[in-house]
Coordinates of C-alpha atoms in Angstrom, one line a residue:
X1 CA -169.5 37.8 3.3
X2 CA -168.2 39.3 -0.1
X3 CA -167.5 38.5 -3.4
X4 CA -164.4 36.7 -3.9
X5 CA -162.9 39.0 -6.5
X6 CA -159.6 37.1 -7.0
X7 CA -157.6 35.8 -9.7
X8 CA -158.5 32.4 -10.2
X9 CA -155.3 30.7 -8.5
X10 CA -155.7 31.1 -5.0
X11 CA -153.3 28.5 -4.3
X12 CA -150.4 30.1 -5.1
X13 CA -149.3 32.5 -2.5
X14 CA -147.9 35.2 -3.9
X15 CA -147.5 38.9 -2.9
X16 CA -150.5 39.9 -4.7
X17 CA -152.8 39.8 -1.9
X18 CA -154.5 43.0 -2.6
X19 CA -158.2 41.9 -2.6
X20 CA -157.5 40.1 0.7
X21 CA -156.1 42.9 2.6
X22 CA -159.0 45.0 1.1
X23 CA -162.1 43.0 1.6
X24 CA -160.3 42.3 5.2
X25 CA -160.3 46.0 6.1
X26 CA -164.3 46.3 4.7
X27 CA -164.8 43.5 7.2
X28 CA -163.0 45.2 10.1
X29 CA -164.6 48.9 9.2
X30 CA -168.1 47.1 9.8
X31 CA -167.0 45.5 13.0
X32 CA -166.2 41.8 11.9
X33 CA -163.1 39.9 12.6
X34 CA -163.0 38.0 9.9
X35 CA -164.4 38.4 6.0
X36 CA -165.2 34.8 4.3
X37 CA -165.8 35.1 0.7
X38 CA -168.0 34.1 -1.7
X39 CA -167.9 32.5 -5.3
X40 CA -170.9 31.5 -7.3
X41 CA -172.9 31.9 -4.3
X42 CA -170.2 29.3 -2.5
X43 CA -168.1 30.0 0.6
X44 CA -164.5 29.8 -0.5
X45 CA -162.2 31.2 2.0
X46 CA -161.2 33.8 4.6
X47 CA -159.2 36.4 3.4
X48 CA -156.8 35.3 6.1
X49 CA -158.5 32.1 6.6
X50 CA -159.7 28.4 5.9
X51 CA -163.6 28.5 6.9
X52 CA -165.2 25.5 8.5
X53 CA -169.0 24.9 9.4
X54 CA -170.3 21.9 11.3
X55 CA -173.7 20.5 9.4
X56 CA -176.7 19.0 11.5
X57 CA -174.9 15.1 10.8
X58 CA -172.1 16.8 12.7
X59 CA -169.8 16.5 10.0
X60 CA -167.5 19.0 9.4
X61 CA -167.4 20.7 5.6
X62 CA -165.2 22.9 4.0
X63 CA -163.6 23.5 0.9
X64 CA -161.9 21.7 -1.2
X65 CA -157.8 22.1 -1.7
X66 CA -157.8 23.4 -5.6
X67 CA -157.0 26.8 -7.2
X68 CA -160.1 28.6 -5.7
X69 CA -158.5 28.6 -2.1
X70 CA -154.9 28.8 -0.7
X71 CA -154.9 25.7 1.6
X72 CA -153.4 26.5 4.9
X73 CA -151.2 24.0 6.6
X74 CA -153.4 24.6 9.7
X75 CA -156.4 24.1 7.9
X76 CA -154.7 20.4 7.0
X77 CA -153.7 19.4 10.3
X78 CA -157.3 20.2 11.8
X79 CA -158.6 17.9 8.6
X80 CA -156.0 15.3 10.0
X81 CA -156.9 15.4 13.6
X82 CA -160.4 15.7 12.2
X83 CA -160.5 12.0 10.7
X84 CA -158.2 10.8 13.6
X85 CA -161.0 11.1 15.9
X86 CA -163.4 10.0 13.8
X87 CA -164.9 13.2 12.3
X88 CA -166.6 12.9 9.0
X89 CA -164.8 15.7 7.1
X90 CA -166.1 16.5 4.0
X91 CA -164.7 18.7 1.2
X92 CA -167.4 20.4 -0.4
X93 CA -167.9 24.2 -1.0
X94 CA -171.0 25.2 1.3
X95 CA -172.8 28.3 0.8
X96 CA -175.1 30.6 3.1
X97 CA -177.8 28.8 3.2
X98 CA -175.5 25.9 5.1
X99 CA -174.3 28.3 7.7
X100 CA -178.0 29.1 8.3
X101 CA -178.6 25.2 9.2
X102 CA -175.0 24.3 10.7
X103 CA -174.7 23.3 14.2
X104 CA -171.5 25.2 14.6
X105 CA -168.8 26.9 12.7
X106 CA -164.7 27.9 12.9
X107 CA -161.8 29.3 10.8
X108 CA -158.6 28.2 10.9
X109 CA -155.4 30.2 10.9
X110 CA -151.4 29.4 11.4
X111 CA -151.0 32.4 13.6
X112 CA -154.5 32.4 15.6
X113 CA -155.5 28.2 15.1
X114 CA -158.8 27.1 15.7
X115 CA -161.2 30.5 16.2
X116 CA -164.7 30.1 16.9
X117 CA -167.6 31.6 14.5
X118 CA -170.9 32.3 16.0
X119 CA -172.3 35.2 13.9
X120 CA -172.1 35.4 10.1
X121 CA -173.5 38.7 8.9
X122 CA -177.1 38.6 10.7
X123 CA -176.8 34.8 10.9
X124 CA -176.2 33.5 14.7
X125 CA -175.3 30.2 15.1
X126 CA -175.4 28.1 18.0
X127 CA -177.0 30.7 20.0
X128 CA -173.5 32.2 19.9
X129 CA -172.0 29.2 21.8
X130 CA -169.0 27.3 20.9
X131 CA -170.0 23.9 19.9
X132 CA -168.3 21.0 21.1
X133 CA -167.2 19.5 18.0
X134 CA -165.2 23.3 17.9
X135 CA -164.2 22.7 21.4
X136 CA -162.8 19.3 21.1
X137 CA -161.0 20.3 18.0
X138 CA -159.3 23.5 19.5
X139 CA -157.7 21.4 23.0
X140 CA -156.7 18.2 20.1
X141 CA -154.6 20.7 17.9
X142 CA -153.2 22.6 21.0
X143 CA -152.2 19.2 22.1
X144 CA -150.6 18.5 18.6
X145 CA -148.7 22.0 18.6
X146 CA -147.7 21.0 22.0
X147 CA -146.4 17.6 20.5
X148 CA -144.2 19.2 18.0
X149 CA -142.9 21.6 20.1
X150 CA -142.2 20.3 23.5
X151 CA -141.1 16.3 22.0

């Protein structure tokens, strides 16, 4: 986790991704794939990434599309499939404390999909297992991709 230190419209994508690529190699220098910032003590992004967290109702959170995030396309389709199946989706900034309590948790990415979190900082969740919810969600948007591409 770090402190989203960006301009206050996230939305737009723009070439000025400098605190990205930054808090991204801090993140990689400390052995972690991914960096997920925060804001006001609230979870607002990757810095190449839309971050997901599955709460103990099994309802997935993340959030919301506005200026604080740059809303991924993938990160839209997984909400679609999401409420296609029946998932409660809710769009609401969670915060450390959530991860702490969530059952399981994920990033999405155009170029890399659905990936898997099971450690936030010193925070392990799901006994580092991929939870079903996760699962389920990764084979229904490889079968969407699949879809688009081979109909």
């Amino acid at each position: 986790l770090t402190k989203d230190q960006r301009w206050m419209r996230c939305d737009i994508k723009s070439i000025s991704l400098l605190a990205n690529v930054l808090d991204k190699q801090k993140g990689f220098e400390k052995g972690f794939f991914e960096v997920w910032q925060l804001r006001k003590k609230f979870i607002t992004e990757g810095t190449t990434s839309n971050a997901f967290i599955v709460n103990k109702k099994n309802q997935i959170c993340t959030h919301p599309k506005n200026n604080l995030i740059l809303g991924g396309v993938t990160r839209d389709c997984v909400v679609e499939i999401a409420l296609k199946n029946k998932l409660k989706v809710i769009e609401k900034a969670f915060n450390i404390d959530d991860i702490k309590n969530c059952n399981e948790a994920f990033l999405t990415s155009t170029t890399l999909g659905i990936i898997p979190v099971v450690k936030v900082e010193d925070t392990i969740i799901n006994k580092k297992q991929v939870g079903l919810i996760t699962k389920n969600l990764m084979k229904k948007l490889e079968d969407f991709l699949d879809k688009q591409v081979y109909e």
